[in-house]
Amino acid sequence: MTVDPAAAPLEVDPLLDDPETRIIVCCGSGGVGKTTTAAALGVRAAERGRKVVVLTIDPARRLAQSMGIDSLDNTPRQVKGIEGPGELHAMMLDMKRTFDEIVEAHADQERARAILENPFYQSLSAGFAGTQEYMAMEKLGQLRAREEWDLIVVDTPPSRSALDFLDAPKRLGSFLDGKFIRLLMAPAKMGGRAGMKFLNVGMSMMTGTLGKLLGGQFLRDVQTFVAAMDTMFGGFRTRADATYRLLQAPGTAFLVVAAPERDALREAAYFVERLAAEEMPLAGLVLNRVHGSGAARLSAERARAAAENLEEGRIVDQGHGKNGVREAASPAGSSPDSPDPVPGQLPHQETESQTPEQPSVNQLTAGLLRLHAERMQVLKREQRTRDRFTALHPEVPVTEVAALPGDVHDLAGLRAIGDRLAGGSPATGAA
């Protein structure tokens, strides 16, 4: 595969070296290598002299394994083995613990205990839709506010849609401002007889509808939660808005990660358009797992034709040039220059040193030619898919990462990915 000259190359090292770059967000659809890309960027930036923390939300825990750490949690842990003047730290988002920390930091001890023990809060913090994405935003805001790291690399959540990470603050705001929440908050806000009167009317209305569906105890848990969290709701919105503005700031760079496949690049194109609409800084596209060949001049068609010729016997690997086929088919079974046959051996009888069950050189060559033809078809398909993306978004810088023969399990593998990210070269000779 060759890089389209119309598409500007993505220069990764200048991005990592720029002291103004404080946040890099790796985003894209699931299964395209966001976690590996984020980790490789972190390793490369640290070995070039920056103090880096990588925040991952990937539950597969590959990041910890590749960095030689037994486990990651909500606290940044330093990665050993970095070959350079910088430092690398890594952490994995603990959604519930992050939520608990927010409650403990912004409520007095008694109210915090009431919230943490509330059944509705426990369900909300453990798996409410959008909570993981929102808590990732919260953790990013906390890390940036500490001013402890030169660079924060974020591996976005493996959501069904990569856009969930951007939508989380707005969804939380919609939830907190929804009619149901406002109705539950009203009695506590009004107080006194008016509040009790409103409570009686409101609760009787809800008991007749939601109560039958959800249960009275659930409604009481929700109302207790809302009353305890009332003073914190504004803080959630304020921090979410601040983090959203942080993502729009010049010091942030988004890298859209994709594989050279139709669905992944379609999602990447959608994300590029969304980032532009939200006025968020896009650094470029990382095209992962790109295939290549060291014999790209041999087309798939020519390779298949050569394989068929070998298999049909029209090309024989002999030392007699073009006469090989004709001479091999002669009644005598030999040419004037050939050695005398072994006494008692038929013209085409194999000697003891030959093993009929082993494939011949011609068969092996034909098989390799067919494998090459399949590889060239893959390259052609990947190039078409990439060209469609480039035609749609010619302004997006692109770097290609050649496919590796196996998974990345250690720092050496992450360095190899980092070299490919920074090189941005075509995937010639890629595995």
Coordinates of C-alpha atoms in Angstrom, one line a residue, residues 2 50 80 117 135 192 204 226 254-255 287 324 379:
T2 CA 1.2 3.5 -0.8
R50 CA 8.3 14.1 28.7
K80 CA 9.8 0.7 34.8
E117 CA -24.9 3.8 51.2
M135 CA -16.3 9.5 34.9
G192 CA -42.3 23.3 55.3
S204 CA -49.5 10.2 45.1
V226 CA -31.6 13.3 44.9
F254 CA -7.4 14.2 19.0
L255 CA -6.1 11.2 17.1
L287 CA -4.4 3.8 10.2
G324 CA 12.3 -29.0 -20.9
L379 CA -3.7 -4.6 -0.3

